[in-house]
Coordinates of C-alpha atoms in Angstrom, one line a residue:
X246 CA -29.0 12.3 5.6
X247 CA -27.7 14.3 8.6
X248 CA -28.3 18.2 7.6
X249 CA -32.0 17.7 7.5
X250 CA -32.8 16.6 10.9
X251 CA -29.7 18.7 12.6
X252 CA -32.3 21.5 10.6
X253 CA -35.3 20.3 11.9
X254 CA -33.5 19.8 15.2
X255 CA -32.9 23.8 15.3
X256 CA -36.1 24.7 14.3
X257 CA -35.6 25.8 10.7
X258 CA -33.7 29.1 12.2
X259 CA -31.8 30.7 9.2
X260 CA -28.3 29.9 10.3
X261 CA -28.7 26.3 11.2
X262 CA -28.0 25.0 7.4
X263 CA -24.5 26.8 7.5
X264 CA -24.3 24.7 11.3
X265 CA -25.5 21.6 10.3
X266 CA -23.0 21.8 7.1
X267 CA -20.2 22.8 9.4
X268 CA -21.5 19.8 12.1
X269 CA -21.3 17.4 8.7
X270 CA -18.6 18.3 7.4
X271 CA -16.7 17.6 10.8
X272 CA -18.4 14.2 11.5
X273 CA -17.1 13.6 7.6
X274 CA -13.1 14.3 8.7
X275 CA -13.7 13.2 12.7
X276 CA -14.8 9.5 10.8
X277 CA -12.2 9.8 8.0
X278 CA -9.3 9.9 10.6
X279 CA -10.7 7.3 12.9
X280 CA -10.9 4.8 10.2
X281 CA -7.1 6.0 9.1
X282 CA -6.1 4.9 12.9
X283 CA -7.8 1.9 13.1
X284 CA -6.7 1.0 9.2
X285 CA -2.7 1.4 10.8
X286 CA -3.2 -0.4 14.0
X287 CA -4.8 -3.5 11.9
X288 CA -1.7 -2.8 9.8
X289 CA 0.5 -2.7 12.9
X290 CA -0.7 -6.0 14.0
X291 CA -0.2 -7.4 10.9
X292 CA 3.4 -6.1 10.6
X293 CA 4.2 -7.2 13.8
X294 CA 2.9 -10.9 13.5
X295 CA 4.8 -11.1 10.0
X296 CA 7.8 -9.8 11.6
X297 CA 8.2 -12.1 14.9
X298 CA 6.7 -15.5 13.2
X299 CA 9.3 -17.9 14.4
X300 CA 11.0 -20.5 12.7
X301 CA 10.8 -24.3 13.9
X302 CA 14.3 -24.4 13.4
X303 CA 15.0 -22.2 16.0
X304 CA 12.8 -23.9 18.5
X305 CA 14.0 -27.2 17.9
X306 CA 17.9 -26.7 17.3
X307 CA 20.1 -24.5 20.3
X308 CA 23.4 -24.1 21.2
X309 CA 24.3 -24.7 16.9
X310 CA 25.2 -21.7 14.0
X311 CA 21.8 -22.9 13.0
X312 CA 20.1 -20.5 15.2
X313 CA 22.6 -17.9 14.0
X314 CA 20.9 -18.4 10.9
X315 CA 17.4 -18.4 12.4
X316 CA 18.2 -14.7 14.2
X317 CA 19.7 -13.8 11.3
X318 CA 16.4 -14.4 8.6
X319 CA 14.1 -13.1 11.7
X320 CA 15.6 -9.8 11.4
X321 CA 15.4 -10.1 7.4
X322 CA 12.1 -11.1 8.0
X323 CA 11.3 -7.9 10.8
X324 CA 13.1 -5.1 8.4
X325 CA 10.9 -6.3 5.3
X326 CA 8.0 -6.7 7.4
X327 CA 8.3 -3.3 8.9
X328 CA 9.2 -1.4 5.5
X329 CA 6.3 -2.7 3.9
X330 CA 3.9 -1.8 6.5
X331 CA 5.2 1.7 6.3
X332 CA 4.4 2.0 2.5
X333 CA 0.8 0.2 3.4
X334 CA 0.5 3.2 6.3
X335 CA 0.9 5.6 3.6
X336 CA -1.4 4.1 1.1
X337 CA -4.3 3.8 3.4
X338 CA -3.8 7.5 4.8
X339 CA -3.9 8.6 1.1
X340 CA -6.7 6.6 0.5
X341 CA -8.6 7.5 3.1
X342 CA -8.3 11.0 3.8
X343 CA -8.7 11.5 -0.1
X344 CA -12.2 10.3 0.3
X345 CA -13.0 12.4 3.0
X346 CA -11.7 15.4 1.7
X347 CA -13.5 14.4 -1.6
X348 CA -16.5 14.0 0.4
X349 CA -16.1 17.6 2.1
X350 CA -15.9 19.5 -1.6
X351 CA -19.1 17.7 -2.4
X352 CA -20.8 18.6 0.6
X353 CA -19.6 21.7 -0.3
X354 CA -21.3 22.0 -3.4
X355 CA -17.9 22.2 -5.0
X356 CA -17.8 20.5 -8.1
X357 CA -15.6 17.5 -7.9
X358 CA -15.4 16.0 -11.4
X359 CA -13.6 19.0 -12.9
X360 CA -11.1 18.8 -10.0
X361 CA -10.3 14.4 -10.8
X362 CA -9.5 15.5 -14.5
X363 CA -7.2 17.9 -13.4
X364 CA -5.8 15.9 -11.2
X365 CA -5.8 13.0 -13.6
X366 CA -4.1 15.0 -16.2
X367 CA -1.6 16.2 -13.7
X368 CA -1.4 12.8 -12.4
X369 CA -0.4 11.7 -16.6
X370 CA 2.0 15.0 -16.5
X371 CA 4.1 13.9 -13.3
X372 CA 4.3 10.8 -14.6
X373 CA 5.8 10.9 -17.8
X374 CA 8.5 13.5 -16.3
X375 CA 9.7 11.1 -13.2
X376 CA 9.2 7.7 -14.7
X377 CA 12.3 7.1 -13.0
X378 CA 11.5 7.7 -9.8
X379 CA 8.3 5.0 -10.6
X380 CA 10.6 2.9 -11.7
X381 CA 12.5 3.0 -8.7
X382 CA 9.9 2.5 -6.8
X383 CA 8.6 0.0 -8.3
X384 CA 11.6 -2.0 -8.2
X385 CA 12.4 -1.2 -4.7
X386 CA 8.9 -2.7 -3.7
X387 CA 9.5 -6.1 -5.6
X388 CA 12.6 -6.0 -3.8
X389 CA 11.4 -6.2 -0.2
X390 CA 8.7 -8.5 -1.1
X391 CA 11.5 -10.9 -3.3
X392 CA 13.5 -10.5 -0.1
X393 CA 16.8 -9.9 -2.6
X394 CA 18.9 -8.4 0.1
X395 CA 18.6 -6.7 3.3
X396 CA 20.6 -4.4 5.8
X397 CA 23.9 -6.2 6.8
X398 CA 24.3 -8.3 3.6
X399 CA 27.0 -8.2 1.1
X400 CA 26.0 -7.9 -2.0
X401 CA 27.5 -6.9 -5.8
X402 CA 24.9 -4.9 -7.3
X403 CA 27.0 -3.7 -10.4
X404 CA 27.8 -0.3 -9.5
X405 CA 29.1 -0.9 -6.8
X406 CA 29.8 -3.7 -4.5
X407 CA 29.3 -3.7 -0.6
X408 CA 27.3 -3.8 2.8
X409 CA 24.0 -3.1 2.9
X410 CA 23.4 -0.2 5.3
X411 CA 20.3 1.2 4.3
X412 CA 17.3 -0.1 2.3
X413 CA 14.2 2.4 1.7
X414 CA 11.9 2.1 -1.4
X415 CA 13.8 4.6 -3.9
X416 CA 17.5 3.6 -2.7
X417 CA 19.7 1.1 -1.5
X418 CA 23.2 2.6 0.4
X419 CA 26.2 0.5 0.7
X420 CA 29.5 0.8 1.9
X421 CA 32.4 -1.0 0.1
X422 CA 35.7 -2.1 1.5
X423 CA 37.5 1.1 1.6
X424 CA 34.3 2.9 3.4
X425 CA 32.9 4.6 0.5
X426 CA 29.2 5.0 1.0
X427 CA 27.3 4.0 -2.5
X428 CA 24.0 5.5 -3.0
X429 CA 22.4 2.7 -5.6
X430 CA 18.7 4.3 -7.4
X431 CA 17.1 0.6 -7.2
X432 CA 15.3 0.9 -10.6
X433 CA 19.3 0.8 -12.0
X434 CA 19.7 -2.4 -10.1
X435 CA 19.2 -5.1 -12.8
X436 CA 21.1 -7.7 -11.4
X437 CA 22.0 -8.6 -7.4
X438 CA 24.6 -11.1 -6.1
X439 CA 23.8 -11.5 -2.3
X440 CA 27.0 -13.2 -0.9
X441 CA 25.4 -13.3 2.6
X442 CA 21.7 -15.0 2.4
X443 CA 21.2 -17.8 4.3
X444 CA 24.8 -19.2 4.4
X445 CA 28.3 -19.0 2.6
X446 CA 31.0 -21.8 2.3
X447 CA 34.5 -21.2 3.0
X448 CA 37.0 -23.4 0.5
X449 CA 41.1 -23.6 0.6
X450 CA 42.5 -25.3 -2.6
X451 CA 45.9 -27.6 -1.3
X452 CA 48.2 -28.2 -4.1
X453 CA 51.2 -31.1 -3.2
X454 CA 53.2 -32.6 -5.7
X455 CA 52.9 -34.9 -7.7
X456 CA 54.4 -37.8 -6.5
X457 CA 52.7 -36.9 -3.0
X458 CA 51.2 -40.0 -1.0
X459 CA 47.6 -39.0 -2.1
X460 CA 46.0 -41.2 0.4
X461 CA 47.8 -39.4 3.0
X462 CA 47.1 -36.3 1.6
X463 CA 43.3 -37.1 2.0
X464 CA 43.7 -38.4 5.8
X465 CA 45.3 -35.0 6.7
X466 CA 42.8 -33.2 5.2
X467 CA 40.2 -35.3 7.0
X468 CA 41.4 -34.7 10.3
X469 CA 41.7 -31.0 9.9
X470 CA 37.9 -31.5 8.9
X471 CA 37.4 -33.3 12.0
X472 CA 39.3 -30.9 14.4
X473 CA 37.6 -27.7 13.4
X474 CA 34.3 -29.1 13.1
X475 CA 35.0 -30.5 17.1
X476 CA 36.2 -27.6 18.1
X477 CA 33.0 -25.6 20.2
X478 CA 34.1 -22.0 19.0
X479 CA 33.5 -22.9 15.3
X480 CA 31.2 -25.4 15.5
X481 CA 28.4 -23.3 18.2
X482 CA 28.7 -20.2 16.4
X483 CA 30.0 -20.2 12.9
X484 CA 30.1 -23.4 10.8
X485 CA 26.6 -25.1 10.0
X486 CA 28.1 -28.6 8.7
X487 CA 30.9 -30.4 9.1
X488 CA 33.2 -29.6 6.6
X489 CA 34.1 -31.8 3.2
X490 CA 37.1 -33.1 1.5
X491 CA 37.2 -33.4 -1.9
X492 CA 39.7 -35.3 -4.3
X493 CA 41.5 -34.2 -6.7
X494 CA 39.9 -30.7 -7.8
X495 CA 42.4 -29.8 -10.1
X496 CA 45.3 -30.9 -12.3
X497 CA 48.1 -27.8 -13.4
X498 CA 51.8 -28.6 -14.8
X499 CA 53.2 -28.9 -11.2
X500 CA 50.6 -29.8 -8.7
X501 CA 47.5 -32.2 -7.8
X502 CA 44.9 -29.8 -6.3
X503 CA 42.9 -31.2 -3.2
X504 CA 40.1 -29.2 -1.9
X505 CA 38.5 -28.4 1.4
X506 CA 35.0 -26.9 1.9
X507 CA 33.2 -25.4 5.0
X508 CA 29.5 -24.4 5.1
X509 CA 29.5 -20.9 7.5
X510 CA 26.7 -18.9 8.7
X511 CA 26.4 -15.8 6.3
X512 CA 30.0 -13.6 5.8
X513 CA 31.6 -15.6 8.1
X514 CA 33.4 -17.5 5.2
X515 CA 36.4 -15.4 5.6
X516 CA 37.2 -15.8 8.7
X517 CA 36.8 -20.1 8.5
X518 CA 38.8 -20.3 5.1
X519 CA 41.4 -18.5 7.4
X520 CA 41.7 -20.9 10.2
X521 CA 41.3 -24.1 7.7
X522 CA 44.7 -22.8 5.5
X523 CA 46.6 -22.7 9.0
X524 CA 45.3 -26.0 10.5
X525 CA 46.4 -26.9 6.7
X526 CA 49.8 -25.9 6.7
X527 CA 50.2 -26.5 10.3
X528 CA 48.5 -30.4 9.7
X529 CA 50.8 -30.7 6.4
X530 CA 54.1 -29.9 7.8
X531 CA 53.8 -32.1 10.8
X532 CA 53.3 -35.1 8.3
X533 CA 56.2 -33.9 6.2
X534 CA 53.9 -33.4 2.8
X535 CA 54.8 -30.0 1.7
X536 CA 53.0 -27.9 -0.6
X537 CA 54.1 -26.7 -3.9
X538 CA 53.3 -23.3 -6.3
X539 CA 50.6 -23.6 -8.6
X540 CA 52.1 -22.4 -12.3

């Protein structure tokens, strides 16, 4: 459709097929690449739209741990958003400049079928010696769009258990209590317990004797509830509800078991189950109920 009027154009001379090939085959890759760039800024939107969609949470609730948890999804939300258009940027390069270049042979007068079988039995060949790299792959992409995990959570993923530093499509790194960086292939991931997503709860089992007042044990309890959940440091930044007090949990040879419960933004159920068991002890001794060993 082009060479024959860029021909015409230079009067039929004997070196303007060769120029009006060369001309083609230019507008062919000049096109190819500007539909690549305007294929990742459409992508780029996209990603960007997906990844700073706030939450009416956050718009309606301030100065609460419930827009701790609202900055904390956003970023979930940012980092899956981000990875995915990444892979998408890839695809549609692939995708894209394949078809030019396939375009190109042809004009070319290269024969193209021969070169798709080869590439389709190479294609077969590749793939049967690293299905586990597809599989990794493959699971690491149903991963970000699952939203399993993400950077910052903690998470037992069976070989080993830890933060989440590092998320890419092939593998997920972690580093465990002692610091030891685990590199986990995400197709060996079969099972993921994400002890960070969307909140934790902080308990503290109290065990008192037996012939403890147990309605006083309860009204201690309570006000320790009552105190932690007034006080602004937990309450702004760290605890979502106010904390619970259960009955009687538990039953042993020596003890009646009470319980108290605190729901805390994501991770931040060690540091609350700390400050409930010395409000606790504190709050127990000054009423004179002590506590007893479980057997």
């Amino acid at each position: 459709m082009i060479c024959g009027p860029l021909v015409d154009w230079l009067n039929n001379a004997s070196w303007a097929p060769l120029l009006a090939s060369v001309i083609t085959i230019a507008l062919i890759l000049v096109f190819g690449f500007i539909v690549r760039n305007v294929a990742h800024r459409v992508i780029t939107k996209v990603v960007n739209r997906a990844a700073t969609g706030g939450s009416l949470a956050s718009r309606f609730r301030r100065g609460t741990a419930t827009d701790g948890i609202d900055a904390l999804l956003h970023e979930r939300r940012k980092q899956r958003a981000e990875t995915m258009g990444s892979v998408l940027k890839h695809v549609a390069s692939i995708v894209i400049l394949g078809t030019a270049v396939l375009t190109v042979l042809d004009r070319l007068t290269i024969p193209i079928a021969p070169l798709l079988t080869s590439v389709g039995i190479l294609g077969v060949a590749i793939g049967f010696g690293a299905q586990e790299l597809v599989k990794d792959f493959i699971a690491g992409m149903f991963m970000l769009l699952e939203d399993q995990y993400g950077v910052g959570d903690v998470i037992d993923a069976g070989a080993a258990v830890g933060t989440v530093e590092a998320v890419t499509l092939r593998v997920t790194r972690l580093r465990d209590a002692d610091g030891r960086v685990w590199y986990v292939r995400n197709g060996t991931i079969t099972r993921v317990g994400n002890e960070s997503q969307g909140w934790s709860r902080a308990y503290f089992d109290v065990p008192v004797a037996y012939d403890a007042d147990i309605t006083a044990v309860r009204a201690v309890l309570e006000i320790v509830a009552e105190e932690i959940w007034a006080d602004p440091e937990y309450r702004e930044s760290v605890i979502v509800e106010q904390p619970q007090v259960y009955g009687v949990e538990q039953l042993s040879d020596s003890a009646l078991v009470f319980r108290i419960t605190a729901k805390t933004l994501p991770s931040r159920q060690a540091e609350v189950a700390r400050e409930i068991r010395l409000r606790v002890k504190s709050a127990l001794d000054a009423a004179g109920i002590p506590m007893v060993a479980l057997a």
